[in-house]
Amino acid sequence: MAVTLEEAPWLGWILLKALMRFAFMVANNLVAIPSYICYVIVLQPLRVLDSKRFWYIEGVMYKWLLGMVASWGWYAGYTVMEWGEDIKAISRDEAMMLVNHQATGDVCTLMMCLQDKGRVVAEMMWLMDHIFKYTNFGIVSLLHGDFFIRQGRSYRDQQLLLLKKHLENYYRSRGRKWIVLFPEGGFLRKRRETSQAFAKKNNLPFLTHVTLPRCGATKIILSTLVARQENGSPAGGDAKELGSKSKGLQWIIDTTIAYPKAEPIDIQTWILGYRKPTVTHVHYRIFPIKDVPLETDDLTNWLYQRFIEKEDLLSQFYETGAFPPSKGQKEAVSREMRLSNMWIFLIQSFAFLSGYMWYNIIQYFYYYLF
């Protein structure tokens, strides 16, 4: 489509802004990620002497890095509105988030909306596609202990065994409390047709806004992280008793992400900011772990039901622009999530000052040794 003279200045500004944002993102990565790595290396003696304190400090730096990613979207006008139950109430307990997956921007959205939930981001483990291992952030996720899962039927059994071993070795030893999982196993646009064919073959509901979840990773996480009582039943929280001191995974947070007009944000848009300011909507529903079945067939049906409910939630959102009220509420209430501009300034300043410091330290030793 031809560009008119009236549109040319506006398009020129969009292009210039995108280039400036990209340049800042590159500079941000060049100082923040190497600084994180240098701090982790220098703090290795503390890891030996006081592992708990080491992973606490590492978690703080990890949260700051994710906060920087969140800030790229924040200053482009990509904000978050939260609906449903308030997950701050369980931020100190162990929980698993089950999230629908539409685009790469889903991860950025979660990085933003979880920043004000105490130490959740610092103590979180992500399950993500193995391709992210080879991105600029891959080394950070490897050091933090996130799990990269390879998709495909031929890899499935092997990956589930590796996941179980990873959880046993790294989840509690590194002080992790929350785990994020996208059970659909891929983006909506890539899996929708296959999921609908599977649903038709097995007499399951026809879903448009989500796909039927895969249950293997969920089962492994629950079987590994849920504490058992003496009678074998799961020891978990009660929605009426948020002060529960029981150990192990206590909550499942059914998380539904919705974009206006069903147009998801991808990572390129998040970085370059060429899309108009957009409010992404995130709905939470909390389930005590004791209400979640652990046997394979029952768990599969339970997960299917959650995604059928997501389909209904998203259908209503796309029709009305709002999620329906939670049980016991007459009217749905939304909460605007906000990032502190001062906090963003401080962590960005720390990143650039750290990058400058480490550059000079490395340069000094290089000239001294060579």
GROMACS .gro file of C-alpha atoms in nm:
model
  370
    1MET     CA    1   0.000   0.000   0.000
    2ALA     CA    2   0.138   0.342  -0.102
    3VAL     CA    3   0.238   0.587   0.169
    4THR     CA    4   0.079   0.932   0.144
    5LEU     CA    5   0.264   1.255   0.218
    6GLU     CA    6   0.059   1.295   0.537
    7GLU     CA    7   0.163   0.950   0.661
    8ALA     CA    8   0.532   0.981   0.575
    9PRO     CA    9   0.640   1.183   0.884
   10TRP     CA   10   0.451   0.947   1.115
   11LEU     CA   11   0.606   0.637   0.954
   12GLY     CA   12   0.947   0.800   0.965
   13TRP     CA   13   0.906   0.863   1.339
   14ILE     CA   14   0.796   0.501   1.398
   15LEU     CA   15   1.105   0.376   1.213
   16LEU     CA   16   1.340   0.613   1.398
   17LYS     CA   17   1.186   0.518   1.735
   18ALA     CA   18   1.219   0.147   1.654
   19LEU     CA   19   1.587   0.192   1.562
   20MET     CA   20   1.657   0.386   1.883
   21ARG     CA   21   1.478   0.125   2.093
   22PHE     CA   22   1.669  -0.155   1.921
   23ALA     CA   23   2.000   0.023   1.984
   24PHE     CA   24   1.912   0.067   2.353
   25MET     CA   25   1.808  -0.299   2.381
   26VAL     CA   26   2.142  -0.411   2.235
   27ALA     CA   27   2.334  -0.182   2.472
   28ASN     CA   28   2.120  -0.301   2.763
   29ASN     CA   29   2.200  -0.664   2.685
   30LEU     CA   30   2.570  -0.593   2.634
   31VAL     CA   31   2.607  -0.448   2.983
   32ALA     CA   32   2.343  -0.636   3.187
   33ILE     CA   33   2.398  -0.997   3.082
   34PRO     CA   34   2.782  -0.999   3.101
   35SER     CA   35   2.759  -0.819   3.437
   36TYR     CA   36   2.519  -1.084   3.568
   37ILE     CA   37   2.760  -1.358   3.453
   38CYS     CA   38   3.059  -1.184   3.612
   39TYR     CA   39   2.879  -1.141   3.944
   40VAL     CA   40   2.777  -1.509   3.942
   41ILE     CA   41   3.138  -1.615   3.874
   42VAL     CA   42   3.285  -1.390   4.143
   43LEU     CA   43   3.026  -1.511   4.397
   44GLN     CA   44   3.109  -1.881   4.349
   45PRO     CA   45   3.299  -1.899   4.682
   46LEU     CA   46   2.981  -1.780   4.856
   47ARG     CA   47   2.792  -2.058   4.677
   48VAL     CA   48   3.022  -2.309   4.849
   49LEU     CA   49   3.009  -2.141   5.190
   50ASP     CA   50   2.642  -2.035   5.198
   51SER     CA   51   2.442  -2.173   4.908
   52LYS     CA   52   2.112  -2.028   5.030
   53ARG     CA   53   2.251  -1.673   5.040
   54PHE     CA   54   2.416  -1.716   4.698
   55TRP     CA   55   2.091  -1.817   4.529
   56TYR     CA   56   1.909  -1.535   4.708
   57ILE     CA   57   2.148  -1.281   4.556
   58GLU     CA   58   2.135  -1.452   4.217
   59GLY     CA   59   1.756  -1.440   4.230
   60VAL     CA   60   1.760  -1.065   4.296
   61MET     CA   61   1.983  -1.007   3.992
   62TYR     CA   62   1.765  -1.239   3.782
   63LYS     CA   63   1.456  -1.041   3.881
   64TRP     CA   64   1.630  -0.718   3.782
   65LEU     CA   65   1.717  -0.862   3.440
   66LEU     CA   66   1.354  -0.963   3.382
   67GLY     CA   67   1.250  -0.621   3.505
   68MET     CA   68   1.464  -0.465   3.231
   69VAL     CA   69   1.288  -0.677   2.970
   70ALA     CA   70   0.953  -0.572   3.118
   71SER     CA   71   1.056  -0.207   3.098
   72TRP     CA   72   1.105  -0.228   2.720
   73GLY     CA   73   0.733  -0.296   2.683
   74TRP     CA   74   0.632  -0.060   2.962
   75TYR     CA   75   0.786   0.242   2.789
   76ALA     CA   76   0.626   0.141   2.459
   77GLY     CA   77   0.285   0.162   2.627
   78TYR     CA   78   0.231  -0.214   2.659
   79THR     CA   79   0.067  -0.248   2.999
   80VAL     CA   80  -0.116  -0.521   3.190
   81MET     CA   81  -0.461  -0.535   3.350
   82GLU     CA   82  -0.514  -0.818   3.600
   83TRP     CA   83  -0.843  -0.996   3.667
   84GLY     CA   84  -0.971  -1.272   3.891
   85GLU     CA   85  -0.810  -1.375   4.219
   86ASP     CA   86  -0.521  -1.185   4.375
   87ILE     CA   87  -0.212  -1.403   4.353
   88LYS     CA   88  -0.014  -1.173   4.583
   89ALA     CA   89  -0.184  -1.356   4.869
   90ILE     CA   90   0.008  -1.675   4.787
   91SER     CA   91   0.334  -1.519   4.668
   92ARG     CA   92   0.531  -1.679   4.953
   93ASP     CA   93   0.396  -2.029   4.891
   94GLU     CA   94   0.500  -2.279   4.627
   95ALA     CA   95   0.284  -2.261   4.315
   96MET     CA   96   0.267  -2.364   3.951
   97MET     CA   97   0.129  -2.135   3.680
   98LEU     CA   98  -0.057  -2.298   3.387
   99VAL     CA   99  -0.061  -2.043   3.106
  100ASN     CA  100  -0.215  -2.039   2.758
  101HIS     CA  101   0.037  -1.967   2.483
  102GLN     CA  102  -0.026  -1.741   2.186
  103ALA     CA  103   0.305  -1.571   2.105
  104THR     CA  104   0.653  -1.490   2.237
  105GLY     CA  105   0.506  -1.180   2.402
  106ASP     CA  106   0.332  -1.405   2.658
  107VAL     CA  107   0.665  -1.450   2.836
  108CYS     CA  108   0.733  -1.075   2.837
  109THR     CA  109   0.382  -1.013   2.972
  110LEU     CA  110   0.444  -1.252   3.263
  111MET     CA  111   0.783  -1.091   3.328
  112MET     CA  112   0.598  -0.762   3.370
  113CYS     CA  113   0.291  -0.861   3.569
  114LEU     CA  114   0.486  -1.070   3.823
  115GLN     CA  115   0.736  -0.795   3.911
  116ASP     CA  116   0.517  -0.661   4.193
  117LYS     CA  117   0.452  -1.004   4.347
  118GLY     CA  118   0.729  -1.002   4.607
  119ARG     CA  119   1.014  -1.245   4.535
  120VAL     CA  120   0.814  -1.456   4.293
  121VAL     CA  121   1.028  -1.371   3.989
  122ALA     CA  122   1.352  -1.425   4.183
  123GLU     CA  123   1.238  -1.769   4.300
  124MET     CA  124   1.076  -1.880   3.975
  125MET     CA  125   1.170  -2.158   3.735
  126TRP     CA  126   1.056  -2.138   3.372
  127LEU     CA  127   0.988  -2.428   3.138
  128MET     CA  128   1.053  -2.300   2.786
  129ASP     CA  129   1.123  -2.426   2.436
  130HIS     CA  130   1.484  -2.535   2.386
  131ILE     CA  131   1.532  -2.277   2.110
  132PHE     CA  132   1.547  -2.006   2.380
  133LYS     CA  133   1.873  -2.164   2.499
  134TYR     CA  134   2.041  -2.014   2.194
  135THR     CA  135   1.912  -1.659   2.243
  136ASN     CA  136   2.094  -1.376   2.419
  137PHE     CA  137   1.907  -1.462   2.741
  138GLY     CA  138   1.984  -1.834   2.721
  139ILE     CA  139   2.301  -1.820   2.932
  140VAL     CA  140   2.112  -1.636   3.207
  141SER     CA  141   1.837  -1.899   3.212
  142LEU     CA  142   2.096  -2.177   3.219
  143LEU     CA  143   2.273  -2.026   3.520
  144HIS     CA  144   1.942  -1.957   3.695
  145GLY     CA  145   1.829  -2.316   3.644
  146ASP     CA  146   1.538  -2.286   3.401
  147PHE     CA  147   1.451  -2.595   3.197
  148PHE     CA  148   1.463  -2.606   2.819
  149ILE     CA  149   1.227  -2.864   2.676
  150ARG     CA  150   1.253  -3.005   2.323
  151GLN     CA  151   0.917  -3.048   2.147
  152GLY     CA  152   0.823  -3.348   1.936
  153ARG     CA  153   0.684  -3.695   1.992
  154SER     CA  154   1.023  -3.863   1.941
  155TYR     CA  155   1.174  -3.659   2.227
  156ARG     CA  156   0.878  -3.667   2.464
  157ASP     CA  157   0.964  -3.955   2.700
  158GLN     CA  158   1.329  -3.856   2.720
  159GLN     CA  159   1.243  -3.493   2.793
  160LEU     CA  160   1.005  -3.589   3.073
  161LEU     CA  161   1.278  -3.797   3.239
  162LEU     CA  162   1.521  -3.506   3.206
  163LEU     CA  163   1.259  -3.271   3.354
  164LYS     CA  164   1.209  -3.494   3.657
  165LYS     CA  165   1.584  -3.515   3.715
  166HIS     CA  166   1.618  -3.138   3.671
  167LEU     CA  167   1.347  -3.066   3.928
  168GLU     CA  168   1.501  -3.308   4.177
  169ASN     CA  169   1.848  -3.156   4.136
  170TYR     CA  170   1.777  -2.784   4.106
  171TYR     CA  171   1.427  -2.679   4.215
  172ARG     CA  172   1.454  -2.678   4.594
  173SER     CA  173   1.833  -2.673   4.618
  174ARG     CA  174   1.820  -2.329   4.451
  175GLY     CA  175   1.528  -2.204   4.658
  176ARG     CA  176   1.271  -2.208   4.378
  177LYS     CA  177   0.904  -2.169   4.474
  178TRP     CA  178   0.712  -2.098   4.154
  179ILE     CA  179   0.723  -2.277   3.821
  180VAL     CA  180   0.576  -2.154   3.492
  181LEU     CA  181   0.441  -2.402   3.237
  182PHE     CA  182   0.270  -2.357   2.899
  183PRO     CA  183   0.086  -2.693   2.880
  184GLU     CA  184  -0.029  -2.650   2.518
  185GLY     CA  185   0.326  -2.724   2.405
  186GLY     CA  186   0.346  -2.451   2.142
  187PHE     CA  187   0.187  -2.138   2.003
  188LEU     CA  188  -0.187  -2.131   1.938
  189ARG     CA  189  -0.149  -2.061   1.564
  190LYS     CA  190   0.082  -2.362   1.522
  191ARG     CA  191  -0.114  -2.614   1.729
  192ARG     CA  192  -0.478  -2.517   1.673
  193GLU     CA  193  -0.543  -2.733   1.366
  194THR     CA  194  -0.377  -3.042   1.515
  195SER     CA  195  -0.559  -2.992   1.845
  196GLN     CA  196  -0.896  -2.958   1.674
  197ALA     CA  197  -0.835  -3.275   1.473
  198PHE     CA  198  -0.745  -3.460   1.794
  199ALA     CA  199  -1.056  -3.324   1.966
  200LYS     CA  200  -1.279  -3.436   1.679
  201LYS     CA  201  -1.126  -3.784   1.680
  202ASN     CA  202  -1.169  -3.825   2.056
  203ASN     CA  203  -1.510  -3.657   2.092
  204LEU     CA  204  -1.368  -3.358   2.284
  205PRO     CA  205  -1.486  -2.994   2.268
  206PHE     CA  206  -1.387  -2.791   1.962
  207LEU     CA  207  -1.162  -2.510   2.086
  208THR     CA  208  -1.071  -2.195   1.894
  209HIS     CA  209  -0.892  -1.961   2.136
  210VAL     CA  210  -0.679  -2.228   2.308
  211THR     CA  211  -0.565  -2.583   2.230
  212LEU     CA  212  -0.597  -2.899   2.432
  213PRO     CA  213  -0.307  -2.921   2.678
  214ARG     CA  214  -0.042  -3.191   2.692
  215CYS     CA  215  -0.029  -3.348   3.034
  216GLY     CA  216   0.316  -3.510   3.062
  217ALA     CA  217   0.510  -3.215   3.207
  218THR     CA  218   0.226  -3.125   3.446
  219LYS     CA  219   0.219  -3.479   3.583
  220ILE     CA  220   0.597  -3.486   3.630
  221ILE     CA  221   0.593  -3.153   3.813
  222LEU     CA  222   0.311  -3.259   4.044
  223SER     CA  223   0.457  -3.603   4.118
  224THR     CA  224   0.796  -3.448   4.197
  225LEU     CA  225   0.703  -3.132   4.388
  226VAL     CA  226   0.379  -3.213   4.572
  227ALA     CA  227   0.439  -3.316   4.933
  228ARG     CA  228   0.247  -3.621   5.053
  229GLN     CA  229   0.074  -3.676   5.384
  230GLU     CA  230   0.105  -4.005   5.570
  231ASN     CA  231  -0.214  -4.134   5.407
  232GLY     CA  232  -0.070  -4.060   5.061
  233SER     CA  233  -0.295  -3.763   4.984
  234PRO     CA  234  -0.138  -3.436   4.872
  235ALA     CA  235  -0.049  -3.184   5.142
  236GLY     CA  236  -0.151  -2.848   5.007
  237GLY     CA  237  -0.306  -2.516   5.084
  238ASP     CA  238  -0.667  -2.431   5.148
  239ALA     CA  239  -0.818  -2.130   4.974
  240LYS     CA  240  -0.957  -2.018   5.310
  241GLU     CA  241  -0.627  -2.062   5.492
  242LEU     CA  242  -0.361  -1.875   5.299
  243GLY     CA  243  -0.129  -1.890   5.597
  244SER     CA  244  -0.074  -2.262   5.549
  245LYS     CA  245   0.273  -2.377   5.652
  246SER     CA  246   0.260  -2.709   5.465
  247LYS     CA  247   0.560  -2.780   5.247
  248GLY     CA  248   0.568  -2.871   4.880
  249LEU     CA  249   0.369  -2.734   4.590
  250GLN     CA  250   0.052  -2.584   4.736
  251TRP     CA  251  -0.129  -2.402   4.457
  252ILE     CA  252  -0.210  -2.423   4.088
  253ILE     CA  253  -0.264  -2.081   3.927
  254ASP     CA  254  -0.473  -2.111   3.612
  255THR     CA  255  -0.350  -1.809   3.413
  256THR     CA  256  -0.526  -1.683   3.100
  257ILE     CA  257  -0.368  -1.416   2.881
  258ALA     CA  258  -0.593  -1.218   2.645
  259TYR     CA  259  -0.497  -0.957   2.387
  260PRO     CA  260  -0.738  -0.699   2.240
  261LYS     CA  261  -0.896  -0.829   1.917
  262ALA     CA  262  -0.708  -1.158   1.972
  263GLU     CA  263  -0.393  -0.999   1.828
  264PRO     CA  264  -0.099  -1.117   2.041
  265ILE     CA  265   0.223  -0.925   2.092
  266ASP     CA  266   0.547  -1.089   1.981
  267ILE     CA  267   0.898  -1.024   2.110
  268GLN     CA  268   0.987  -0.808   1.808
  269THR     CA  269   0.698  -0.573   1.884
  270TRP     CA  270   0.794  -0.567   2.253
  271ILE     CA  271   1.147  -0.460   2.163
  272LEU     CA  272   1.083  -0.222   1.873
  273GLY     CA  273   0.756  -0.073   1.999
  274TYR     CA  274   0.604  -0.011   1.656
  275ARG     CA  275   0.257  -0.121   1.765
  276LYS     CA  276   0.026   0.133   1.929
  277PRO     CA  277  -0.001   0.121   2.311
  278THR     CA  278  -0.185  -0.196   2.409
  279VAL     CA  279  -0.335  -0.329   2.732
  280THR     CA  280  -0.288  -0.703   2.777
  281HIS     CA  281  -0.536  -0.869   3.013
  282VAL     CA  282  -0.436  -1.151   3.250
  283HIS     CA  283  -0.691  -1.357   3.445
  284TYR     CA  284  -0.598  -1.568   3.750
  285ARG     CA  285  -0.781  -1.853   3.917
  286ILE     CA  286  -0.624  -2.032   4.214
  287PHE     CA  287  -0.671  -2.402   4.294
  288PRO     CA  288  -0.545  -2.566   4.616
  289ILE     CA  289  -0.325  -2.862   4.528
  290LYS     CA  290  -0.544  -3.092   4.735
  291ASP     CA  291  -0.825  -3.033   4.482
  292VAL     CA  292  -0.608  -3.140   4.187
  293PRO     CA  293  -0.613  -3.513   4.096
  294LEU     CA  294  -0.271  -3.674   4.055
  295GLU     CA  295  -0.365  -3.992   3.869
  296THR     CA  296  -0.299  -3.969   3.495
  297ASP     CA  297  -0.654  -4.005   3.358
  298ASP     CA  298  -0.813  -3.782   3.621
  299LEU     CA  299  -0.539  -3.520   3.583
  300THR     CA  300  -0.582  -3.521   3.205
  301ASN     CA  301  -0.955  -3.460   3.240
  302TRP     CA  302  -0.892  -3.189   3.499
  303LEU     CA  303  -0.648  -3.011   3.266
  304TYR     CA  304  -0.887  -3.039   2.972
  305GLN     CA  305  -1.158  -2.881   3.185
  306ARG     CA  306  -0.929  -2.589   3.273
  307PHE     CA  307  -0.864  -2.516   2.905
  308ILE     CA  308  -1.231  -2.550   2.818
  309GLU     CA  309  -1.291  -2.285   3.084
  310LYS     CA  310  -1.015  -2.074   2.928
  311GLU     CA  311  -1.198  -2.099   2.596
  312ASP     CA  312  -1.514  -1.964   2.762
  313LEU     CA  313  -1.320  -1.687   2.938
  314LEU     CA  314  -1.153  -1.576   2.616
  315SER     CA  315  -1.477  -1.597   2.416
  316GLN     CA  316  -1.647  -1.362   2.660
  317PHE     CA  317  -1.345  -1.131   2.669
  318TYR     CA  318  -1.333  -1.098   2.290
  319GLU     CA  319  -1.708  -1.030   2.282
  320THR     CA  320  -1.730  -0.783   2.571
  321GLY     CA  321  -1.377  -0.660   2.641
  322ALA     CA  322  -1.393  -0.793   2.997
  323PHE     CA  323  -1.361  -1.122   3.179
  324PRO     CA  324  -1.664  -1.256   3.368
  325PRO     CA  325  -1.681  -1.205   3.747
  326SER     CA  326  -1.530  -1.467   3.974
  327LYS     CA  327  -1.751  -1.684   4.191
  328GLY     CA  328  -1.910  -1.479   4.468
  329GLN     CA  329  -1.870  -1.153   4.276
  330LYS     CA  330  -2.152  -0.965   4.109
  331GLU     CA  331  -1.918  -0.763   3.893
  332ALA     CA  332  -1.573  -0.838   3.750
  333VAL     CA  333  -1.300  -0.621   3.900
  334SER     CA  334  -0.975  -0.546   3.721
  335ARG     CA  335  -0.647  -0.418   3.867
  336GLU     CA  336  -0.395  -0.214   3.672
  337MET     CA  337  -0.042  -0.345   3.714
  338ARG     CA  338   0.219  -0.068   3.724
  339LEU     CA  339   0.597  -0.063   3.720
  340SER     CA  340   0.788   0.198   3.922
  341ASN     CA  341   0.976   0.434   3.693
  342MET     CA  342   1.223   0.506   3.972
  343TRP     CA  343   1.289   0.134   4.025
  344ILE     CA  344   1.346   0.088   3.651
  345PHE     CA  345   1.588   0.383   3.649
  346LEU     CA  346   1.780   0.236   3.943
  347ILE     CA  347   1.819  -0.116   3.800
  348GLN     CA  348   1.914   0.020   3.457
  349SER     CA  349   2.168   0.252   3.618
  350PHE     CA  350   2.310  -0.039   3.817
  351ALA     CA  351   2.338  -0.245   3.497
  352PHE     CA  352   2.526   0.023   3.303
  353LEU     CA  353   2.752   0.112   3.597
  354SER     CA  354   2.825  -0.259   3.650
  355GLY     CA  355   2.903  -0.302   3.281
  356TYR     CA  356   3.146  -0.008   3.298
  357MET     CA  357   3.308  -0.148   3.613
  358TRP     CA  358   3.353  -0.500   3.474
  359TYR     CA  359   3.486  -0.364   3.144
  360ASN     CA  360   3.758  -0.175   3.330
  361ILE     CA  361   3.841  -0.469   3.557
  362ILE     CA  362   3.872  -0.709   3.262
  363GLN     CA  363   4.069  -0.453   3.062
  364TYR     CA  364   4.311  -0.403   3.355
  365PHE     CA  365   4.378  -0.775   3.394
  366TYR     CA  366   4.413  -0.818   3.018
  367TYR     CA  367   4.684  -0.552   2.996
  368TYR     CA  368   4.847  -0.678   3.316
  369LEU     CA  369   4.866  -1.038   3.195
  370PHE     CA  370   4.933  -0.984   2.827
   0.00000   0.00000   0.00000
